[in-house]
XYZ file of C-alpha atoms in Angstrom:
746
model
C -50.918 -1.939 -3.384
C -51.155 -5.283 -1.546
C -49.395 -7.206 -4.315
C -46.511 -4.767 -4.342
C -46.264 -4.906 -0.539
C -46.096 -8.706 -0.705
C -43.329 -8.427 -3.277
C -41.378 -5.946 -1.143
C -41.733 -8.280 1.858
C -40.400 -11.169 -0.245
C -37.540 -9.015 -1.473
C -36.420 -8.068 2.017
C -36.669 -11.696 3.133
C -34.299 -12.626 0.315
C -31.985 -9.757 1.252
C -31.922 -11.017 4.847
C -31.010 -14.513 3.612
C -28.166 -13.150 1.519
C -26.889 -10.978 4.348
C -27.009 -13.874 6.830
C -25.090 -16.101 4.436
C -22.376 -13.532 3.911
C -22.115 -12.727 7.625
C -21.747 -16.441 8.411
C -18.984 -16.810 5.814
C -17.095 -13.814 7.232
C -17.572 -15.001 10.819
C -16.164 -18.422 9.986
C -13.252 -17.030 7.992
C -11.985 -14.354 10.392
C -10.658 -16.651 13.178
C -8.755 -18.814 10.686
C -5.099 -17.832 10.890
C -4.093 -20.297 8.205
C -1.038 -22.511 8.213
C 0.524 -21.080 5.056
C 0.511 -18.145 2.659
C -2.255 -19.598 0.512
C -4.657 -20.179 3.382
C -4.204 -16.672 4.734
C -4.537 -15.162 1.260
C -7.750 -17.078 0.572
C -9.141 -15.989 3.939
C -8.332 -12.310 3.359
C -9.760 -12.316 -0.160
C -12.967 -13.950 1.064
C -13.379 -11.438 3.900
C -12.708 -8.500 1.580
C -15.184 -9.652 -1.060
C -17.885 -10.577 1.433
C -17.458 -7.288 3.277
C -18.027 -5.456 -0.004
C -21.216 -7.469 -0.512
C -22.390 -6.596 2.986
C -21.822 -2.915 2.236
C -23.914 -3.261 -0.928
C -26.701 -5.043 0.964
C -26.708 -2.376 3.661
C -26.829 0.330 0.984
C -29.868 -1.259 -0.606
C -31.785 -1.452 2.665
C -33.533 1.889 2.140
C -35.631 2.132 -1.009
C -34.488 -1.280 -2.205
C -37.077 -1.372 -5.001
C -38.574 1.750 -6.542
C -39.896 0.825 -9.971
C -41.563 -1.734 -12.190
C -41.569 -2.181 -15.957
C -44.353 -4.056 -17.716
C -43.502 -4.821 -21.360
C -45.813 -5.536 -24.264
C -44.159 -8.931 -24.783
C -45.092 -10.081 -21.291
C -41.822 -9.321 -19.503
C -42.260 -7.813 -16.063
C -39.264 -6.470 -14.134
C -38.883 -4.696 -10.826
C -36.095 -2.097 -10.700
C -34.002 -1.396 -7.610
C -30.738 -0.099 -6.195
C -28.968 -3.437 -6.463
C -29.694 -6.618 -8.394
C -30.978 -9.623 -6.419
C -31.664 -13.135 -7.754
C -34.470 -15.352 -6.513
C -32.105 -17.934 -5.017
C -28.672 -19.412 -5.542
C -29.948 -22.076 -7.922
C -32.457 -19.940 -9.838
C -30.606 -17.198 -11.731
C -33.862 -15.354 -12.510
C -33.623 -11.788 -11.203
C -35.987 -10.845 -8.430
C -35.082 -7.196 -8.856
C -32.847 -5.651 -11.538
C -30.052 -3.200 -10.818
C -30.979 0.292 -12.081
C -27.724 0.377 -14.057
C -28.539 -2.703 -16.156
C -29.383 -2.066 -19.807
C -32.842 -3.616 -19.438
C -33.659 -0.918 -16.860
C -33.100 1.997 -19.262
C -36.782 2.292 -20.312
C -37.547 3.290 -16.737
C -35.670 6.534 -17.419
C -36.023 7.027 -21.178
C -39.396 5.683 -22.310
C -42.059 8.196 -23.373
C -45.492 7.950 -24.899
C -43.918 8.823 -28.228
C -41.079 6.298 -27.770
C -42.360 3.665 -25.329
C -39.367 1.330 -25.831
C -41.653 -1.728 -25.727
C -43.384 -0.767 -22.472
C -47.060 -1.033 -21.663
C -46.724 0.790 -18.360
C -44.133 2.151 -15.941
C -44.768 2.084 -12.212
C -43.070 4.173 -9.503
C -43.093 2.686 -6.013
C -42.763 5.037 -3.061
C -41.717 3.397 0.185
C -40.992 4.375 3.766
C -38.663 1.795 5.199
C -40.169 -1.505 4.087
C -43.711 -0.202 3.663
C -45.191 0.746 0.297
C -46.849 4.121 0.701
C -47.786 5.080 -2.854
C -47.909 3.809 -6.440
C -47.847 5.924 -9.560
C -48.500 4.313 -12.966
C -47.740 5.838 -16.346
C -49.549 4.363 -19.353
C -47.158 4.219 -22.308
C -49.193 1.963 -24.608
C -52.449 3.767 -25.373
C -53.922 0.512 -26.674
C -53.651 -0.962 -23.187
C -57.095 -0.691 -21.599
C -56.176 -2.260 -18.256
C -56.365 0.218 -15.370
C -54.997 -0.241 -11.857
C -56.426 2.830 -10.170
C -52.941 4.237 -9.637
C -52.660 6.039 -12.956
C -51.665 9.691 -12.692
C -52.167 12.489 -15.158
C -48.973 14.236 -14.051
C -45.986 12.243 -15.279
C -43.661 14.390 -13.134
C -45.517 13.831 -9.874
C -42.807 11.607 -8.383
C -40.050 13.989 -9.438
C -41.824 17.055 -8.029
C -42.568 15.278 -4.755
C -38.870 14.486 -4.367
C -37.872 18.064 -5.174
C -40.366 19.536 -2.702
C -39.289 17.239 0.134
C -37.396 18.876 3.010
C -33.607 18.725 2.834
C -31.716 16.575 5.354
C -28.246 18.098 5.132
C -27.055 15.233 2.934
C -27.374 14.847 -0.816
C -29.745 12.048 -1.784
C -29.391 9.874 -4.824
C -31.831 10.472 -7.684
C -31.907 6.864 -8.803
C -35.723 6.896 -8.718
C -36.106 10.149 -10.648
C -33.251 10.243 -13.182
C -34.407 12.229 -16.199
C -33.693 11.306 -19.822
C -31.019 13.983 -20.376
C -29.337 12.908 -17.162
C -29.458 9.207 -18.042
C -27.666 9.801 -21.335
C -24.822 11.522 -19.459
C -24.660 8.876 -16.744
C -24.269 6.063 -19.291
C -21.947 7.851 -21.720
C -18.755 5.904 -22.644
C -16.086 6.303 -19.997
C -13.157 6.778 -22.368
C -12.004 10.328 -23.015
C -13.110 13.551 -21.337
C -16.782 14.398 -20.891
C -17.612 17.952 -19.812
C -20.982 18.348 -18.096
C -21.935 22.009 -17.870
C -24.988 23.291 -16.094
C -26.192 26.249 -14.120
C -27.389 26.150 -10.504
C -29.831 23.393 -9.656
C -29.416 21.378 -12.858
C -28.252 18.297 -10.957
C -24.813 18.116 -12.551
C -23.140 16.965 -9.331
C -25.571 14.176 -8.561
C -25.469 13.116 -12.214
C -21.684 12.850 -11.971
C -21.992 10.699 -8.845
C -24.483 8.380 -10.521
C -22.116 8.234 -13.468
C -19.393 7.002 -11.118
C -21.753 4.294 -9.833
C -22.701 3.312 -13.380
C -19.100 3.129 -14.576
C -18.138 0.936 -11.625
C -21.052 -1.345 -12.539
C -20.368 -1.468 -16.272
C -16.556 -1.655 -16.020
C -16.178 -3.331 -12.647
C -13.018 -5.313 -13.321
C -11.054 -2.376 -14.701
C -12.233 0.455 -12.470
C -12.409 -1.500 -9.217
C -8.713 -2.270 -9.701
C -7.680 1.282 -10.641
C -10.289 3.137 -8.527
C -12.320 6.242 -9.293
C -11.297 9.623 -7.880
C -13.927 12.284 -7.148
C -12.553 15.763 -6.489
C -14.826 18.190 -4.665
C -14.292 21.862 -3.816
C -14.205 21.686 -0.010
C -14.712 19.392 3.025
C -18.304 20.565 3.517
C -19.162 19.478 -0.011
C -17.538 16.063 0.430
C -19.523 15.558 3.622
C -22.672 16.551 1.769
C -22.210 13.996 -1.025
C -20.585 11.251 1.066
C -23.698 9.064 1.318
C -24.724 9.060 -2.342
C -22.395 6.370 -3.655
C -22.732 4.076 -0.623
C -26.513 4.323 -1.029
C -26.005 2.968 -4.546
C -23.867 0.079 -3.323
C -20.487 1.588 -4.250
C -17.727 2.116 -1.698
C -14.558 1.772 -3.809
C -14.283 5.475 -4.621
C -11.806 8.026 -3.280
C -13.317 11.408 -2.391
C -10.848 14.257 -1.912
C -10.554 18.017 -2.035
C -7.734 19.616 -4.050
C -5.968 20.213 -0.729
C -5.784 16.457 -0.056
C -4.182 15.253 -3.283
C -0.581 15.060 -2.084
C -0.158 12.059 0.265
C 1.130 12.993 3.666
C 0.077 16.643 3.434
C -3.256 18.145 4.438
C -3.577 21.777 3.395
C -5.069 23.739 6.268
C -3.540 27.160 5.599
C -4.997 29.978 3.548
C -3.583 32.192 0.831
C -4.516 35.684 -0.176
C -6.489 35.694 -3.436
C -3.464 37.175 -5.180
C -1.118 34.484 -3.817
C -3.509 31.713 -4.873
C -3.715 33.207 -8.359
C 0.074 33.354 -8.744
C 0.635 29.856 -7.389
C -2.007 28.471 -9.718
C -0.604 29.997 -12.896
C 1.063 27.794 -15.491
C 4.226 29.911 -15.182
C 4.911 28.213 -11.849
C 5.896 24.977 -13.599
C 8.723 26.698 -15.449
C 9.781 28.653 -12.361
C 10.043 25.455 -10.300
C 11.940 23.644 -13.059
C 14.470 26.472 -13.229
C 14.681 26.538 -9.447
C 15.593 22.837 -9.440
C 18.328 23.403 -12.032
C 19.645 26.186 -9.802
C 20.236 23.501 -7.140
C 22.767 21.864 -9.507
C 25.674 24.231 -8.868
C 29.419 24.400 -9.597
C 32.404 25.255 -7.363
C 33.492 28.881 -7.406
C 36.167 28.203 -8.501
C 37.397 25.201 -6.471
C 36.056 23.146 -3.579
C 38.811 21.824 -1.302
C 37.948 18.510 0.354
C 39.827 17.145 3.334
C 40.870 13.531 2.884
C 43.049 11.159 4.889
C 45.464 10.903 1.956
C 45.643 14.658 1.461
C 43.415 17.395 0.145
C 41.264 16.764 -2.904
C 40.363 19.644 -5.171
C 37.091 19.655 -7.112
C 37.222 22.406 -9.713
C 34.455 23.941 -11.789
C 35.487 22.209 -15.041
C 35.355 18.762 -13.453
C 31.986 19.454 -11.793
C 30.632 20.954 -15.014
C 31.421 17.779 -16.969
C 29.861 15.620 -14.257
C 26.764 17.829 -14.254
C 26.485 17.748 -18.046
C 26.595 13.966 -18.156
C 24.101 13.665 -15.279
C 21.648 16.010 -16.976
C 21.958 14.092 -20.232
C 20.418 11.054 -18.543
C 17.098 12.939 -18.611
C 16.348 11.713 -15.109
C 14.691 13.855 -12.417
C 16.990 15.724 -10.054
C 17.242 13.165 -7.227
C 17.573 10.220 -9.613
C 20.260 11.979 -11.669
C 22.209 12.853 -8.523
C 23.963 9.427 -8.257
C 25.246 9.867 -11.832
C 26.741 13.216 -10.842
C 28.178 11.716 -7.669
C 29.762 8.728 -9.430
C 31.540 10.956 -11.946
C 32.798 13.282 -9.232
C 34.053 10.306 -7.217
C 35.771 8.869 -10.314
C 37.475 12.217 -10.970
C 38.630 12.589 -7.367
C 39.838 8.983 -7.321
C 41.876 9.616 -10.472
C 43.285 12.762 -8.879
C 44.312 10.840 -5.776
C 45.787 7.982 -7.810
C 47.882 10.401 -9.855
C 49.255 11.920 -6.684
C 50.003 8.682 -4.828
C 51.039 6.449 -7.707
C 53.013 8.916 -9.803
C 56.366 7.494 -10.936
C 59.055 10.027 -9.948
C 60.965 9.013 -13.055
C 58.106 9.746 -15.439
C 56.993 6.173 -15.990
C 53.434 4.834 -15.860
C 51.413 5.035 -12.665
C 52.688 2.586 -10.101
C 49.217 1.641 -8.787
C 47.446 -1.379 -10.144
C 43.679 -1.709 -10.747
C 43.081 -3.200 -7.308
C 44.953 -0.330 -5.640
C 42.915 2.253 -7.556
C 39.688 0.433 -6.706
C 40.636 0.578 -3.028
C 41.314 4.306 -3.301
C 37.940 4.771 -4.994
C 36.213 2.959 -2.157
C 37.818 5.336 0.306
C 36.724 8.366 -1.699
C 33.191 7.019 -2.127
C 32.760 6.460 1.625
C 34.297 9.749 2.688
C 31.828 11.964 4.612
C 33.724 15.042 3.431
C 33.296 14.019 -0.221
C 29.589 13.447 0.289
C 29.213 16.831 1.945
C 30.841 18.440 -1.083
C 28.515 16.570 -3.439
C 25.517 17.555 -1.310
C 26.477 21.218 -1.595
C 26.695 21.017 -5.381
C 23.753 18.671 -6.050
C 21.616 18.405 -2.892
C 19.048 15.673 -2.384
C 15.689 17.292 -1.661
C 12.148 16.266 -0.752
C 9.241 18.064 -2.430
C 8.440 19.753 0.872
C 12.013 21.027 1.248
C 12.139 22.285 -2.324
C 8.824 24.163 -2.202
C 9.675 25.630 1.198
C 12.968 26.923 -0.210
C 11.226 28.271 -3.301
C 8.525 30.132 -1.374
C 11.177 31.711 0.826
C 12.937 33.031 -2.293
C 10.562 32.877 -5.318
C 13.112 33.518 -8.067
C 12.276 33.321 -11.792
C 9.019 35.196 -11.199
C 8.171 38.861 -11.770
C 8.879 40.867 -8.637
C 5.207 41.570 -7.900
C 4.333 37.858 -8.194
C 7.281 36.872 -6.013
C 6.215 39.337 -3.329
C 2.673 37.930 -3.384
C 3.730 34.349 -2.557
C 6.886 34.882 -0.478
C 6.606 32.935 2.788
C 9.087 31.630 5.329
C 6.690 29.730 7.600
C 3.034 28.746 7.940
C 0.817 25.794 7.080
C 0.503 24.315 3.621
C -2.341 25.815 1.597
C -4.478 24.207 -1.135
C -2.551 26.242 -3.732
C 0.690 24.651 -2.478
C -0.484 21.110 -3.258
C 0.107 21.235 -7.045
C 3.474 22.900 -6.355
C 4.451 19.960 -4.162
C 3.294 17.544 -6.842
C 5.251 19.413 -9.509
C 8.305 19.357 -7.262
C 7.918 15.604 -6.781
C 7.911 15.143 -10.560
C 11.000 17.315 -10.986
C 12.884 15.620 -8.158
C 11.890 12.018 -8.638
C 11.931 9.400 -5.927
C 14.812 6.996 -5.480
C 13.037 3.747 -4.647
C 16.099 1.523 -5.163
C 16.345 0.773 -1.425
C 12.669 -0.179 -1.260
C 13.019 -2.365 -4.348
C 16.113 -4.024 -2.887
C 14.234 -4.747 0.343
C 11.286 -6.146 -1.609
C 13.602 -8.378 -3.622
C 15.271 -9.604 -0.415
C 11.862 -10.502 0.989
C 11.013 -12.277 -2.247
C 14.202 -14.328 -2.065
C 13.254 -15.325 1.483
C 9.873 -16.505 0.212
C 11.568 -18.445 -2.577
C 13.870 -20.127 -0.058
C 10.862 -20.994 2.084
C 8.989 -22.332 -0.934
C 12.023 -24.360 -1.996
C 12.103 -25.943 1.442
C 8.469 -26.918 1.054
C 9.223 -28.453 -2.331
C 12.260 -30.296 -0.963
C 10.066 -31.892 1.689
C 7.389 -32.697 -0.870
C 9.853 -34.297 -3.254
C 12.044 -35.882 -0.570
C 10.840 -39.350 -1.387
C 11.951 -38.866 -4.983
C 15.455 -37.559 -4.207
C 17.248 -40.874 -4.520
C 15.629 -41.492 -7.883
C 17.174 -38.332 -9.316
C 20.515 -38.840 -7.583
C 20.930 -41.951 -9.700
C 20.543 -39.920 -12.898
C 23.377 -38.321 -14.806
C 24.519 -34.716 -14.281
C 22.425 -33.334 -17.131
C 19.221 -34.721 -15.648
C 20.149 -33.333 -12.241
C 20.621 -29.853 -13.710
C 17.217 -30.076 -15.379
C 15.659 -31.094 -12.062
C 17.360 -28.198 -10.244
C 16.077 -25.689 -12.804
C 12.604 -27.212 -12.607
C 12.553 -26.945 -8.815
C 13.819 -23.342 -8.904
C 11.068 -22.250 -11.285
C 8.440 -23.995 -9.191
C 9.775 -22.364 -6.024
C 9.563 -18.905 -7.610
C 6.036 -19.503 -8.782
C 5.018 -20.817 -5.393
C 6.568 -17.822 -3.635
C 4.924 -15.313 -5.977
C 1.584 -17.063 -5.707
C 1.576 -16.845 -1.919
C 3.093 -13.414 -1.538
C 1.515 -11.468 1.304
C -0.965 -9.240 -0.519
C -1.939 -5.669 0.258
C -5.594 -6.065 1.164
C -6.431 -2.389 1.328
C -9.039 -1.306 -1.191
C -7.856 0.297 -4.405
C -9.132 3.653 -3.123
C -7.148 3.299 0.118
C -3.968 2.393 -1.733
C -4.492 5.227 -4.212
C -4.867 7.768 -1.399
C -1.373 6.880 -0.154
C 0.348 6.706 -3.545
C 1.144 9.943 -5.382
C 1.937 8.063 -8.581
C -1.335 6.111 -8.666
C -3.076 6.150 -12.061
C -6.849 6.265 -11.586
C -9.225 4.514 -13.935
C -11.527 7.537 -14.027
C -11.586 10.983 -12.405
C -14.663 13.111 -11.716
C -14.083 16.770 -10.893
C -16.864 18.925 -9.468
C -16.680 22.721 -9.795
C -13.987 22.039 -12.375
C -13.942 25.638 -13.573
C -12.412 26.690 -10.241
C -9.208 24.667 -10.520
C -5.956 26.353 -11.467
C -3.656 25.469 -14.341
C -1.212 23.902 -11.878
C -3.935 21.756 -10.307
C -4.876 20.490 -13.759
C -1.257 19.402 -14.287
C -1.572 17.332 -11.113
C -4.889 15.751 -12.124
C -3.738 14.913 -15.628
C -0.757 13.076 -14.135
C -3.188 11.076 -11.989
C -5.091 9.899 -15.083
C -2.782 9.204 -18.053
C -5.685 7.716 -20.040
C -7.560 11.054 -19.808
C -10.737 9.255 -18.741
C -12.565 12.041 -16.924
C -15.925 13.621 -16.218
C -15.644 17.350 -15.559
C -18.612 19.087 -13.965
C -19.076 22.806 -13.553
C -20.344 26.148 -14.748
C -17.904 28.795 -16.043
C -20.455 31.453 -15.069
C -19.858 30.560 -11.424
C -16.051 30.853 -11.513
C -14.961 32.622 -8.325
C -11.402 31.495 -7.551
C -8.799 34.035 -8.772
C -6.677 31.251 -10.252
C -9.593 29.326 -11.759
C -9.311 28.499 -15.455
C -13.016 29.112 -16.120
C -13.310 28.278 -19.834
C -13.218 24.597 -20.796
C -10.946 25.317 -23.757
C -8.391 26.894 -21.430
C -8.453 23.842 -19.181
C -8.277 21.121 -21.814
C -6.380 22.482 -24.814
C -2.903 21.827 -23.341
C -3.741 18.150 -22.830
C -6.282 16.942 -25.400
C -6.631 19.882 -27.799
C -10.279 19.737 -28.953
C -10.753 15.994 -28.377
C -13.406 16.209 -25.671
C -17.190 16.023 -25.513
C -19.403 18.778 -24.128
C -22.974 18.405 -22.884
C -25.143 20.956 -21.131
C -27.928 20.482 -18.625
C -30.579 23.145 -19.111
C -33.278 22.341 -16.557
C -33.125 23.743 -13.024
C -34.639 21.173 -10.671
C -33.636 22.872 -7.410
C -34.264 26.599 -7.594
C -37.906 27.732 -7.896
C -38.842 30.324 -10.497
C -39.383 33.069 -7.926
C -35.780 32.818 -6.660
C -34.188 32.252 -10.060
C -35.754 35.415 -11.465
C -33.952 37.414 -8.758
C -30.641 35.534 -8.901
C -30.368 35.847 -12.684
C -30.272 39.633 -12.386
C -26.776 39.465 -10.863
C -24.955 38.102 -13.943
C -27.284 40.086 -16.218
C -25.947 43.302 -14.684
C -22.694 42.705 -16.598
C -23.982 40.370 -19.308
C -27.484 41.332 -20.519
C -27.638 38.239 -22.725
C -27.234 35.835 -19.783
C -29.873 33.086 -19.720
C -30.168 30.924 -16.582
C -31.325 27.300 -16.642
C -35.108 26.918 -16.839
C -36.752 26.272 -13.473
C -39.499 23.641 -13.488
C -40.881 24.513 -10.057
C -42.774 27.406 -8.569
C -43.454 27.753 -4.853
C -45.445 30.992 -4.840
C -43.075 32.340 -2.161
C -41.362 35.607 -3.115
C -37.808 36.307 -1.881
C -37.493 39.230 0.543
C -34.936 41.798 1.675
C -34.621 43.649 4.971
C -32.440 46.711 5.506
C -31.172 47.280 9.042
C -28.549 49.082 11.101
C -27.905 45.968 13.209
C -27.171 43.165 10.767
C -26.343 40.438 13.316
C -29.558 41.079 15.265
C -31.682 41.146 12.105
C -30.151 37.866 10.931
C -30.862 36.249 14.308
C -34.500 37.381 14.103
C -34.837 36.084 10.542
C -33.329 32.745 11.545
C -35.747 32.456 14.461
C -38.636 32.971 12.060
C -37.343 30.509 9.477
C -36.567 27.697 11.910
C -40.273 27.396 12.647
C -40.549 25.837 9.189
C -39.403 22.353 8.224
C -35.991 21.720 6.701
C -32.477 23.130 6.764
C -31.438 26.793 6.795
C -28.138 28.320 5.639
C -26.873 31.772 6.533
C -24.406 32.725 3.804
C -22.066 35.621 4.499
C -18.554 36.814 3.772
C -15.978 35.181 6.034
C -15.214 38.528 7.694
C -18.734 38.565 9.218
C -18.688 35.056 10.675
C -17.358 35.967 14.119
C -20.135 38.468 14.782
C -22.805 36.224 13.268
C -21.609 33.187 15.256
C -22.134 35.155 18.457
C -25.676 36.013 17.347
C -26.398 32.438 16.207
C -24.975 30.180 18.939
C -26.858 27.122 17.654
C -25.535 27.428 14.096
C -22.895 24.968 12.913
C -19.932 26.681 11.280
C -16.225 26.251 10.568
C -14.280 24.630 7.689
C -16.516 21.533 7.728
C -19.858 22.451 9.351
C -22.411 19.796 10.215
C -24.832 20.158 7.320
C -27.434 18.050 9.119
C -27.746 20.839 11.699
C -30.961 22.883 11.384
C -28.877 26.054 10.856
C -25.424 26.426 9.323
C -23.270 29.514 8.858
C -21.068 29.317 5.756
C -19.406 31.501 3.159
C -20.249 31.395 -0.579
C -17.280 29.168 -1.447
C -18.441 26.597 1.092
C -21.960 26.806 -0.330
C -20.908 25.576 -3.774
C -22.796 22.435 -4.718
C -25.009 22.522 -1.599
C -28.736 23.110 -1.242
C -30.983 24.114 1.637
C -34.696 24.620 2.164
C -34.110 28.251 3.125
C -31.203 30.647 2.713
C -30.465 34.038 4.248
C -27.823 36.006 2.359
C -26.044 38.629 4.452
C -24.760 41.927 3.053
C -24.593 41.052 -0.679
C -22.403 44.112 -1.422
C -19.564 42.272 0.348
C -19.739 39.348 -2.082
C -18.373 39.254 -5.595
C -20.841 38.741 -8.432
C -20.030 35.043 -8.813
C -20.185 34.371 -5.073
C -23.473 36.265 -4.809
C -24.977 34.272 -7.685
C -23.977 31.049 -5.929
C -25.404 32.198 -2.591
C -28.745 33.247 -4.066
C -29.271 29.923 -5.846
C -28.825 27.514 -2.904
C -32.447 27.632 -1.680
C -35.143 25.160 -2.711
C -38.027 27.007 -1.012
C -37.320 30.381 0.634
C -34.739 33.160 0.202
C -34.115 36.266 2.271
C -31.495 39.032 2.211
C -30.345 41.071 5.213
C -28.281 44.195 4.518
C -27.132 47.541 5.841
C -25.512 48.821 2.670
C -27.527 49.470 -0.518
C -28.433 46.398 -2.524
C -26.494 45.631 -5.706
C -28.121 46.325 -9.047
C -30.639 43.628 -9.834
C -31.656 42.951 -6.248
C -33.481 46.246 -5.766
C -36.726 44.555 -6.844
C -36.761 42.548 -3.601
C -39.661 43.424 -1.331
C -39.760 43.720 2.453
C -40.316 40.522 4.490
C -43.936 41.283 5.371
C -44.840 41.901 1.725
C -43.131 38.689 0.699
C -44.937 36.766 3.402
C -48.289 37.965 2.105
C -47.608 36.117 -1.144
C -47.486 32.776 0.614
């Protein structure tokens, strides 16, 4: 124990040295304004890089080192959250990053396949103090004993699983199991589907996979960023600390309702409306709706003009529309093509009227005269109003608002379900907005023109710098012939461009920050949790965000609850990659004890007798209980009072319709769209509970929950489960005993 404590002390001393060095570099760099582009750029890059290092050092502060590998060949490595070298001159690692290849035996080695190990040590620490050691002998020929050998190889894992929850997901870097390690380190190209029932650790495995991919493919993924999509704000808050604890901060976490920049979906849909909006048929309906915005005069549009009325007839507009559509451009980008052809036709009409030879000869107007007429037509507000009526410019928000007010191209029942003239954006609207943005396109010509103007200013500035630098050589070149002077001018121009581009003011936001603001951003990798819940339209959005189809999809079709959810993996992926995807399944339940899982499994078995839940590896000896009452809110309050005497976090899970009454009975409970999960008691609905875990759970009135929601609610507890109800229990839960009987089992 003492030797390991001395090593941990040394390790933290080295970490303090590294942190002090980085902080000094940042402190010196920040006040430096810089006299030119290059100086400011170098300062900003240094601050950005050093700040990232500081974040990694801070992340490694807790549980910096947790393992040690002793090999048969004499190698001896400590394993930790981040890699640290002994000093700047000595490249020998003091501790090895858990993601390095040499660290894999810590997770994969067994007595049957020791992978060259003599022994594997687990270090348990509290802060900077070593509190326990656990050695596993992997080479039976090794007779050396330390006194820390343990017969139970899973002791460290079980201790972590039995620990009280904190309201935040913890990393499992110290207890990654072999099946999990293989998923974490799988190649990042293509689509990997990770399926697993409740408690199998699929979410935390996906998060560790993100950390591993950023380690193994740093240059590529740090530039393109990794997107993690979670089901709701409560879930994102729950997992928010996992990646930072592993030294990774360059990841964008978002719910489906946050994937359209500038819009946060706070509204709610009826289940039927969400189902309709999520169906694949919406893509065709929106496309047809956009084409409906490209109209024709009926039969003629009369336009006031200073040189007399102009008449835009249906045939002329039809030809302009046909040619604009043939460009294949989105609606807003094709609009100028339509406008130009209409303007040309109206200009020709005006020229024929003004320049007609009364004696039948050729038109009396010359090219310059016609060009002047065209300029007048092109700048006419009346002409532009006519064009706007026939081919209006629209934003995605305007288009979707118009569509929801009049949902044409849908069956009448579907249209009635989604019709809306006001209200907040809902999560189901987000993929509609994204689809609309694709159909409309964005005219960025003005932005590109402004960027080019700024670039020309930088080139002019750079040329001035070069002129000053080469001033002493000017006379030398003036004495040369014209050909040499032209070569010099070209040389200076190229150098000025390079200098300007080199010192362009850079966008120093992280890749994740830039991606969050850019709808067209292509992520290097996307991880989707509860993937079975996403609609067909949401998958269209996500596939656009990742053209390389580099994804990790995590979920369990058996837990599909959203009406528009795709559920089956084949349904999700076939339209995009056919059968070119990999499927792995996690079969061990680390969270839910056997006593609770036996009860929860009866819910899906009521409709599917062949259902087999993941195998629980823990047993607490505590039987779940049920209490029937006429006063549900009071009974829940009494149950909560009893449970809060125990250590850990408690969740009351009930249908949303009961929350008002339960909130009044539980004034200390945190609730709402994003409850504080670190609170001792939270009140949530089953959808909010997805992916979360608590020491104790009280499920309220299970008859009010659908089978999938009930299954989710029953499987959130790591220790204790209770049910409070007034109505009869659903089939499968009737075996629950009264609270007093359950307590006697403890």
